[in-house]
Coordinates of C-alpha atoms in Angstrom, one line a residue:
M111 CA 9.9 22.3 -0.1
D112 CA 12.0 21.2 3.0
A113 CA 13.3 17.6 2.3
A114 CA 14.6 17.0 5.8
F115 CA 12.4 15.1 8.2
S116 CA 11.6 16.4 11.6
A117 CA 12.5 15.1 14.9
E118 CA 9.1 13.8 15.5
Q119 CA 9.1 12.0 12.1
G120 CA 12.4 10.6 12.7
E121 CA 11.2 9.3 16.1
I122 CA 8.3 7.6 14.3
R123 CA 10.8 5.7 12.1
R124 CA 13.0 4.8 14.9
T125 CA 10.4 3.5 17.2
L126 CA 8.7 1.5 14.7
R127 CA 11.8 -0.2 13.4
E128 CA 12.6 -1.2 17.0
V129 CA 9.2 -2.7 17.5
I130 CA 9.1 -4.5 13.9
T131 CA 12.7 -5.8 14.3
K132 CA 11.7 -7.5 17.5
R133 CA 8.4 -9.0 16.6
C134 CA 8.5 -9.5 12.8
G135 CA 11.2 -11.9 11.7
P136 CA 10.5 -14.0 8.5
D137 CA 9.1 -16.9 10.6
E138 CA 6.9 -14.7 12.7
V139 CA 5.6 -13.0 9.5
K140 CA 4.8 -16.4 8.0
A141 CA 3.0 -17.6 11.2
A142 CA 0.9 -14.5 11.6
A143 CA -0.2 -14.5 7.9
R144 CA -1.5 -18.1 8.4
T145 CA -3.6 -17.4 11.4
P146 CA -7.4 -17.1 10.7
A147 CA -7.2 -13.3 11.1
G148 CA -4.2 -13.1 8.7
H149 CA -2.3 -10.8 11.1
D150 CA -0.8 -10.9 14.7
A151 CA -3.4 -9.5 17.1
G152 CA -0.7 -8.7 19.6
L153 CA 1.3 -6.8 17.0
W154 CA -1.7 -4.8 16.1
S155 CA -2.6 -3.9 19.7
A156 CA 0.9 -2.8 20.1
L157 CA 0.9 -0.7 17.1
A158 CA -2.5 0.8 18.3
D159 CA -2.1 1.2 22.0
Q160 CA 1.7 2.2 22.2
L161 CA 2.2 4.0 19.0
G162 CA -1.3 5.2 17.8
L163 CA -0.6 4.0 14.3
P164 CA -4.3 3.5 13.3
G165 CA -5.0 7.0 14.1
L166 CA -1.9 8.7 12.7
A167 CA -3.6 10.6 9.9
I168 CA -7.1 11.0 11.9
P169 CA -7.8 14.4 13.1
E170 CA -7.3 14.8 16.9
A171 CA -11.0 15.9 17.1
Y172 CA -11.8 12.3 16.5
G173 CA -9.1 10.8 18.7
G174 CA -6.4 10.5 16.2
V175 CA -2.9 12.1 16.2
G176 CA -3.5 14.7 13.3
C177 CA -0.4 13.9 11.4
T178 CA -0.2 14.1 7.6
T179 CA 0.3 11.5 4.8
A180 CA 4.3 11.9 5.3
E181 CA 4.2 10.4 8.7
L182 CA 1.8 7.6 7.4
A183 CA 4.1 6.8 4.6
L184 CA 7.1 6.5 6.9
G185 CA 5.4 4.3 9.3
C186 CA 4.2 2.1 6.4
E187 CA 7.7 2.0 4.9
E188 CA 8.9 0.4 8.1
L189 CA 6.2 -2.0 8.0
G190 CA 7.0 -2.7 4.5
R191 CA 10.6 -3.5 5.3
A192 CA 9.4 -6.7 7.2
L193 CA 6.3 -7.2 5.1
A194 CA 4.3 -7.2 8.5
P195 CA 0.9 -8.3 8.1
T196 CA -1.5 -5.8 9.7
P197 CA -5.0 -4.3 8.7
L198 CA -3.3 -0.9 8.8
F199 CA -3.5 -0.2 5.0
A200 CA -7.1 -1.3 4.7
T201 CA -8.3 0.5 7.9
A202 CA -6.3 3.8 8.0
V203 CA -5.5 4.4 4.3
L204 CA -8.6 3.2 2.4
A205 CA -11.6 3.3 4.8
A206 CA -10.9 5.9 7.3
P207 CA -10.3 8.6 4.9
L208 CA -13.6 8.0 3.1
I209 CA -15.5 8.0 6.4
L210 CA -13.8 11.4 7.4
A211 CA -14.4 12.8 3.7
L212 CA -18.0 11.7 3.2
G213 CA -19.4 10.6 6.4
T214 CA -21.9 12.6 8.5
E215 CA -20.9 14.1 11.7
G216 CA -22.7 11.2 13.7
Q217 CA -20.9 8.5 11.5
R218 CA -17.5 10.1 11.9
A219 CA -18.0 10.6 15.8
E220 CA -19.1 6.9 16.0
L221 CA -16.5 5.3 13.9
L222 CA -13.3 7.3 13.6
P223 CA -12.4 7.3 17.4
R224 CA -12.9 3.4 17.4
I225 CA -10.5 3.1 14.2
A226 CA -8.0 5.5 15.9
A227 CA -7.9 3.3 18.9
G228 CA -7.4 0.0 17.0
A229 CA -10.8 -1.2 18.2
L230 CA -12.4 -1.3 14.9
T231 CA -10.9 -2.4 11.6
A232 CA -12.4 -1.5 8.3
A233 CA -12.0 -2.4 4.7
L234 CA -13.1 -1.0 1.3
A235 CA -15.0 -3.4 -0.9
V236 CA -15.3 -2.5 -4.6
P237 CA -17.1 -4.8 -7.2
G238 CA -15.1 -7.3 -9.1
T239 CA -11.3 -6.8 -9.4
G240 CA -11.5 -3.2 -10.0
L241 CA -9.7 -1.7 -7.0
A242 CA -7.2 0.3 -9.1
T243 CA -9.9 1.7 -11.3
A244 CA -12.2 2.6 -8.5
L245 CA -9.3 4.6 -6.8
G246 CA -8.6 6.3 -10.1
L247 CA -5.2 5.0 -10.4
V248 CA -5.2 3.4 -13.9
G249 CA -8.2 5.4 -15.5
D250 CA -11.1 7.6 -15.0
N251 CA -13.2 6.1 -12.1
R252 CA -16.4 7.9 -13.3
G253 CA -17.4 5.1 -15.5
D254 CA -19.7 2.1 -14.6
W255 CA -17.2 -0.1 -12.8
A256 CA -19.6 -0.4 -9.9
G257 CA -22.2 -2.1 -11.8
G258 CA -23.6 0.4 -14.4
G259 CA -27.3 -0.8 -14.0
R260 CA -26.6 -4.3 -15.5
A261 CA -26.2 -7.6 -14.0
G262 CA -22.9 -8.0 -12.0
G263 CA -21.2 -5.6 -9.8
V264 CA -23.0 -4.5 -6.6
Q265 CA -26.4 -3.1 -6.9
A266 CA -28.1 -0.7 -4.4
H267 CA -31.8 -0.1 -4.2
R268 CA -33.8 1.8 -1.7
S269 CA -37.2 0.4 -0.5
A270 CA -40.4 2.2 0.1
D271 CA -39.6 2.7 3.7
G272 CA -36.2 4.4 2.9
V273 CA -34.0 1.4 3.7
W274 CA -31.0 0.8 1.5
R275 CA -30.1 -2.8 0.4
L276 CA -27.2 -4.3 -1.4
Y277 CA -26.9 -7.2 -3.8
G278 CA -23.9 -8.3 -5.6
Q279 CA -20.3 -9.5 -4.9
A280 CA -16.8 -7.9 -4.5
E281 CA -13.6 -9.6 -5.0
Q282 CA -10.0 -8.9 -3.8
V283 CA -11.1 -7.0 -0.6
I284 CA -8.0 -6.4 1.2
D285 CA -8.5 -7.7 4.7
G286 CA -12.1 -8.1 4.0
H287 CA -12.6 -11.4 5.9
S288 CA -11.7 -10.0 9.4
A289 CA -12.8 -6.4 9.3
G290 CA -15.3 -5.3 11.6
L291 CA -16.8 -2.8 9.2
L292 CA -16.9 -2.7 5.3
V293 CA -17.3 0.3 3.2
V294 CA -18.8 -0.9 0.1
A295 CA -19.0 0.8 -3.3
A296 CA -22.3 0.2 -5.1
H297 CA -24.1 1.2 -8.3
A298 CA -27.5 3.2 -7.7
G299 CA -30.2 4.8 -9.4
G300 CA -30.5 2.6 -12.3
F301 CA -30.3 4.3 -15.8
A302 CA -32.4 7.5 -14.6
R303 CA -29.9 8.7 -12.1
S304 CA -26.7 6.4 -12.3
R305 CA -24.3 7.0 -9.8
T306 CA -21.9 5.4 -7.4
L307 CA -22.5 5.5 -3.7
L308 CA -20.8 4.2 -0.6
F309 CA -22.4 2.1 2.2
L310 CA -21.3 0.9 5.4
V311 CA -21.8 -2.7 6.2
R312 CA -21.3 -4.2 9.8
E313 CA -19.7 -7.5 10.3
D314 CA -22.8 -9.1 11.6
A315 CA -25.0 -7.9 8.7
H316 CA -27.7 -10.5 7.7
G317 CA -27.1 -11.8 4.2
M318 CA -23.5 -11.2 3.9
T319 CA -20.9 -13.9 3.5
R320 CA -17.1 -13.5 3.6
S321 CA -14.5 -16.0 2.5
R322 CA -10.8 -15.4 2.6
Q323 CA -9.2 -16.2 -0.7
T324 CA -5.7 -17.8 -1.5
A325 CA -3.6 -14.8 -2.6
L326 CA -0.3 -14.8 -4.2
D327 CA 1.1 -12.7 -1.4
E328 CA 0.0 -14.1 2.0
T329 CA 1.0 -11.1 4.0
R330 CA -1.7 -9.1 2.3
T331 CA -4.9 -10.9 2.8
Q332 CA -7.8 -10.9 0.3
A333 CA -11.3 -12.0 0.6
R334 CA -14.5 -12.4 -1.5
V335 CA -17.6 -10.6 0.0
E336 CA -21.0 -11.7 -1.3
L337 CA -24.1 -9.5 -0.5
R338 CA -27.6 -10.9 -0.7
D339 CA -30.3 -8.3 -0.2
V340 CA -28.2 -6.9 2.9
E341 CA -29.5 -4.0 4.7
V342 CA -27.0 -1.3 5.0
E343 CA -26.4 2.3 5.9
L344 CA -25.5 5.0 3.5
L345 CA -22.2 6.7 4.0
G346 CA -22.9 10.5 3.9
D347 CA -25.5 11.8 1.5
D348 CA -26.8 10.4 -1.7
D349 CA -25.5 13.3 -3.7
A350 CA -21.8 13.0 -2.5
D351 CA -19.1 13.1 -5.1
V352 CA -17.9 9.5 -4.7
P353 CA -15.5 9.4 -7.5
A354 CA -13.6 12.4 -6.5
A355 CA -13.4 11.0 -2.9
L356 CA -12.0 7.7 -4.1
A357 CA -9.7 9.4 -6.3
A358 CA -8.1 11.5 -3.5
V359 CA -7.9 8.4 -1.4
G360 CA -6.3 6.6 -4.3
D361 CA -3.6 9.0 -4.5
V362 CA -2.8 8.6 -0.8
A363 CA -2.9 4.9 -1.0
A364 CA -0.7 4.7 -4.1
T365 CA 1.9 6.9 -2.1
V366 CA 1.7 4.6 1.0
V367 CA 2.0 1.5 -1.0
A368 CA 4.9 3.1 -2.8
A369 CA 6.5 3.7 0.7
E370 CA 5.8 0.1 1.6
A371 CA 7.4 -1.0 -1.6
V372 CA 10.5 1.2 -0.9
G373 CA 10.9 -0.2 2.4
A374 CA 10.6 -3.9 1.1
A375 CA 13.0 -3.3 -1.7
D376 CA 15.5 -1.8 0.7
R377 CA 15.3 -4.6 2.9
A378 CA 15.5 -7.1 0.2
L379 CA 18.7 -5.4 -1.2
E380 CA 20.1 -5.1 2.4
S381 CA 19.7 -9.0 2.9
T382 CA 21.3 -9.7 -0.5
V383 CA 24.2 -7.6 0.1
A384 CA 24.8 -9.3 3.4
Y385 CA 24.6 -12.8 1.8
V386 CA 26.9 -12.1 -1.1
R387 CA 29.5 -10.9 1.4
Q388 CA 29.5 -14.4 2.9
R389 CA 28.8 -16.7 0.0
E390 CA 32.2 -17.9 -1.6
Q391 CA 33.1 -19.1 -5.0
F392 CA 36.8 -19.8 -6.2
G393 CA 38.1 -19.0 -2.7
R394 CA 36.4 -15.6 -2.3
A395 CA 33.2 -13.8 -1.6
I396 CA 31.0 -13.4 -4.6
G397 CA 30.3 -9.9 -3.5
S398 CA 33.9 -9.0 -4.5
F399 CA 33.2 -9.8 -8.2
Q400 CA 32.7 -6.8 -10.3
A401 CA 29.7 -8.1 -12.0
V402 CA 27.8 -8.7 -8.7
K403 CA 28.9 -5.2 -7.6
H404 CA 27.5 -3.6 -10.9
R405 CA 24.2 -5.6 -10.6
L406 CA 23.6 -4.4 -7.0
A407 CA 24.7 -0.9 -7.7
D408 CA 21.9 -0.7 -10.4
V409 CA 19.3 -2.0 -7.7
Y410 CA 20.8 0.5 -5.1
V411 CA 20.2 3.6 -7.5
Q412 CA 16.7 2.4 -8.5
V413 CA 15.7 2.0 -4.9
Q414 CA 17.1 5.5 -4.0
A415 CA 15.2 7.0 -7.0
A416 CA 12.0 5.2 -5.9
R417 CA 12.5 6.4 -2.2
S418 CA 12.9 10.0 -3.5
A419 CA 9.6 9.7 -5.6
A420 CA 7.6 8.2 -2.6
Y421 CA 8.7 11.0 -0.3
Y422 CA 7.9 13.7 -2.7
A423 CA 4.4 12.0 -3.4
A424 CA 3.9 12.0 0.6
W425 CA 4.8 15.6 0.7
A426 CA 2.6 16.7 -2.3
A427 CA -0.4 14.8 -0.8
G428 CA 0.1 16.7 2.4
A429 CA 0.5 19.9 0.6
E430 CA -2.7 19.4 -1.5
A431 CA -4.6 18.5 1.7
A432 CA -3.4 21.8 3.3
G433 CA -4.5 23.7 0.4
F434 CA -1.1 25.1 -0.8
G435 CA 0.2 22.4 -3.0
G436 CA -0.1 24.3 -6.2
Q437 CA -0.1 23.0 -9.8
G438 CA 2.5 20.2 -10.3
A439 CA 2.5 19.3 -6.6
E440 CA -0.9 17.1 -6.9
R441 CA -1.4 13.5 -7.4
A442 CA 2.1 12.3 -7.7
G443 CA 1.2 8.9 -6.0
G444 CA 0.7 6.9 -9.2
L445 CA 4.0 7.7 -10.6
A446 CA 5.7 7.1 -7.3
L447 CA 4.0 3.7 -7.0
A448 CA 5.0 2.7 -10.6
Q449 CA 8.8 3.6 -9.9
A450 CA 8.6 1.6 -6.4
L451 CA 7.1 -1.4 -7.8
D452 CA 9.6 -1.5 -10.5
A453 CA 12.4 -1.0 -7.8
L454 CA 10.9 -3.8 -5.6
R455 CA 10.5 -6.3 -8.4
T456 CA 14.2 -5.7 -9.4
A457 CA 15.4 -6.0 -6.0
A458 CA 13.4 -9.0 -5.3
S459 CA 14.5 -10.7 -8.5
E460 CA 18.0 -10.0 -8.0
G461 CA 17.8 -11.3 -4.4
V462 CA 16.4 -14.6 -5.5
Q463 CA 19.0 -15.1 -8.2
L464 CA 22.1 -14.1 -6.0
H465 CA 21.0 -16.1 -3.2
G466 CA 21.7 -19.0 -5.5
G467 CA 19.9 -22.4 -5.2
I468 CA 18.6 -21.5 -1.7
G469 CA 17.0 -18.5 -3.1
F470 CA 14.8 -20.5 -5.6
T471 CA 13.1 -22.5 -2.8
W472 CA 9.6 -21.2 -1.7
E473 CA 10.6 -21.3 1.9
H474 CA 13.3 -18.7 1.6
E475 CA 12.3 -15.2 2.7
A476 CA 13.4 -13.7 -0.6
H477 CA 10.2 -15.2 -2.2
L478 CA 8.0 -13.0 0.3
Y479 CA 9.4 -9.9 -1.4
F480 CA 9.0 -11.2 -4.9
K481 CA 5.3 -12.1 -4.2
R482 CA 4.7 -8.9 -2.7
A483 CA 6.1 -7.1 -5.7
S484 CA 3.8 -9.3 -8.1
S485 CA 0.7 -9.0 -5.9
D486 CA 0.9 -5.3 -5.5
E487 CA 1.2 -4.9 -9.4
L488 CA -1.9 -7.1 -9.8
L489 CA -3.9 -5.1 -7.2
F490 CA -2.8 -1.4 -8.0
G491 CA -1.3 -1.6 -11.6
P492 CA 0.1 -2.7 -13.9
V493 CA 3.0 -0.3 -14.0
H494 CA 2.6 0.9 -17.6
R495 CA -1.0 1.8 -16.9
L496 CA -0.1 3.7 -13.7
R497 CA 2.3 5.8 -15.9
A498 CA -0.2 6.2 -18.6
R499 CA -2.7 7.6 -16.3
A500 CA -0.3 10.1 -14.8
A501 CA 0.6 11.1 -18.3
E502 CA -3.0 11.5 -19.2
R503 CA -3.7 13.6 -16.0
A504 CA -0.7 15.9 -16.9
D505 CA -1.9 16.2 -20.7
L506 CA 1.6 15.1 -21.5
F507 CA 0.7 14.1 -25.0
A508 CA -1.6 17.1 -25.5
E509 CA -0.5 19.8 -27.9
G510 CA 1.6 22.1 -25.8
G511 CA 0.7 20.3 -22.6
G512 CA 2.7 18.6 -20.0
A513 CA 6.0 20.7 -20.1
D514 CA 5.1 22.6 -17.0
T515 CA 2.9 20.3 -15.1
V516 CA 4.7 17.0 -14.7
P517 CA 6.2 16.8 -11.2
V518 CA 9.9 16.3 -10.8
P519 CA 11.0 14.4 -7.7
P520 CA 13.9 16.0 -5.6
G521 CA 17.2 14.5 -5.4
S522 CA 17.8 11.1 -3.9
V523 CA 17.6 10.6 -0.2
P524 CA 20.8 9.1 1.2
S525 CA 20.2 5.5 2.6
E526 CA 21.6 3.9 5.7
L527 CA 22.6 0.8 3.6
D528 CA 26.3 0.1 3.3
L529 CA 27.0 -1.4 -0.1
D530 CA 30.7 -2.2 0.5
L531 CA 30.7 -5.7 -0.6
D532 CA 34.3 -6.6 -0.5
P533 CA 35.4 -7.6 2.9
D534 CA 39.2 -6.7 2.0
P535 CA 39.3 -4.9 -1.4
G536 CA 43.0 -4.1 -1.0
P537 CA 44.7 -1.9 -3.6
G538 CA 43.0 -1.1 -6.8
P539 CA 39.5 0.1 -7.8
A540 CA 37.3 1.7 -5.2
S541 CA 34.8 -0.4 -3.5
L542 CA 31.2 -0.5 -4.7
G543 CA 30.0 1.5 -1.7
K544 CA 32.3 4.4 -2.5
A545 CA 31.6 4.1 -6.3
V546 CA 27.8 4.5 -5.6

C-alpha cells in the first residue's frame, strides 16, 4: 500500500482545518451544541455548499464527489479536533451508505442527491441501545436485537393493502431529533420468517414522536424516537441481507469514529503541551520536569499508534469496496476504534490532570474531550468487546487460526505536533520532542 496522501487529500485536510479553526472555538462549539438543532446551521451549510462534505463518499452519479473512506476519515479527523457538532456522521456515514447499498434506484435518485447537497439530513435508528450490536462491532448482528417477535424493539407489519407500519421505540438515535429522514431497523415476519428490515420514515410521519435526550457528550446529540403505528416505506426489497449491509456500514463507521477520536486526542494533547509550557511551579515551567515529559511522551506515542491504525482501517475499507483488499485487509475498523478510544481517553485524562485546578472544572474545554471519549465508548464499545469481536472474526483463538489473518497496521505517521516542552533546556539531556 502507498501510505502517502495525495495532493487532493492534503487539500481536503488543509481547507477543513482553516474553516474549523475560524468557526469552531470552544465557546462556539458549546453554543452550537445547545441550539435546538444541536449544531450550527451556518457551518453545516458551509461544509455542504463550499466543501461538498456530505457527498464526499457518495458516487458522482447521485450528485456526490465519489471519494473513498480515506477522504471521509480525513475530513472527520479535522472535525474531531474541534469536536464540531454537525449531522455529518449520522447522515453521510450511517444513513447514506445504507440507502446506496439497499435502496431501489428510485429511492437512491430521490434521496442521495439531496443528502449530497446538504439539503437533507438523515439518521439511523435501531431499537433500544443496541447501535454497536446492530453495526456488528461487538458481536454478530444476525440475532434478535431488532425485536425478535417479542414485545419491545421495533415491530414491522404489513397490512392487507401492502402498507408497512412500525410500532416501537429506539433510543440513542444520533441526531435523530433534527434529521429530515430516519432509516429505522425493525423486526418483521414474526416467528415464521423472522428477519430484520430497514424502513424510511419522513420527518412529518404521523404517529412518530422524537425527543432530544440529555447526553454525556453534548456535541454528539442523541434522541429517543417513538413510533406508534407509523406508515413507512420499505428500503429496497424485503429479501435484502440487512445484517450484512449494517456490518459493512459498521466497519466504515468505526473507522470514521476512530479518525474523529484521533483528531480529538491530538488536539487534547496539543492544548496540554501548550499549557504546561506556560504553567510554572518552583520558578520554572512544569513542562520542563522529566515526569511531565514522560507522561506526555507516552500519550504522544499512543496517539500516533492510533492514527496509524485509523489510516490503515480507512485504506482497508476503501480497498475492500474496490474489490482488491484481500484477506487481512478487511474490517479493521473495530480494532482501530478500540485503539483510538484508548488514546483519546488517555489524552483527555492527562489533559484534565495537567491543567491542574482549572482542568477539573466542567467549564474548561478539556472536559469536552473527556466526555467525547466516554460517550463514544458507551455508544460504540466497550473497548474490550471491540477487540474481542475482532479476535473472533480473525479466528485468533481457534486452533491454528489467526496467525495469518490479523491485520498489522503500518508504521506511525509523523505528526505536526511539537513536543519540545522546555522553553530553554540548556545543556544536558535532549528535550522531549527530540527524544520522541
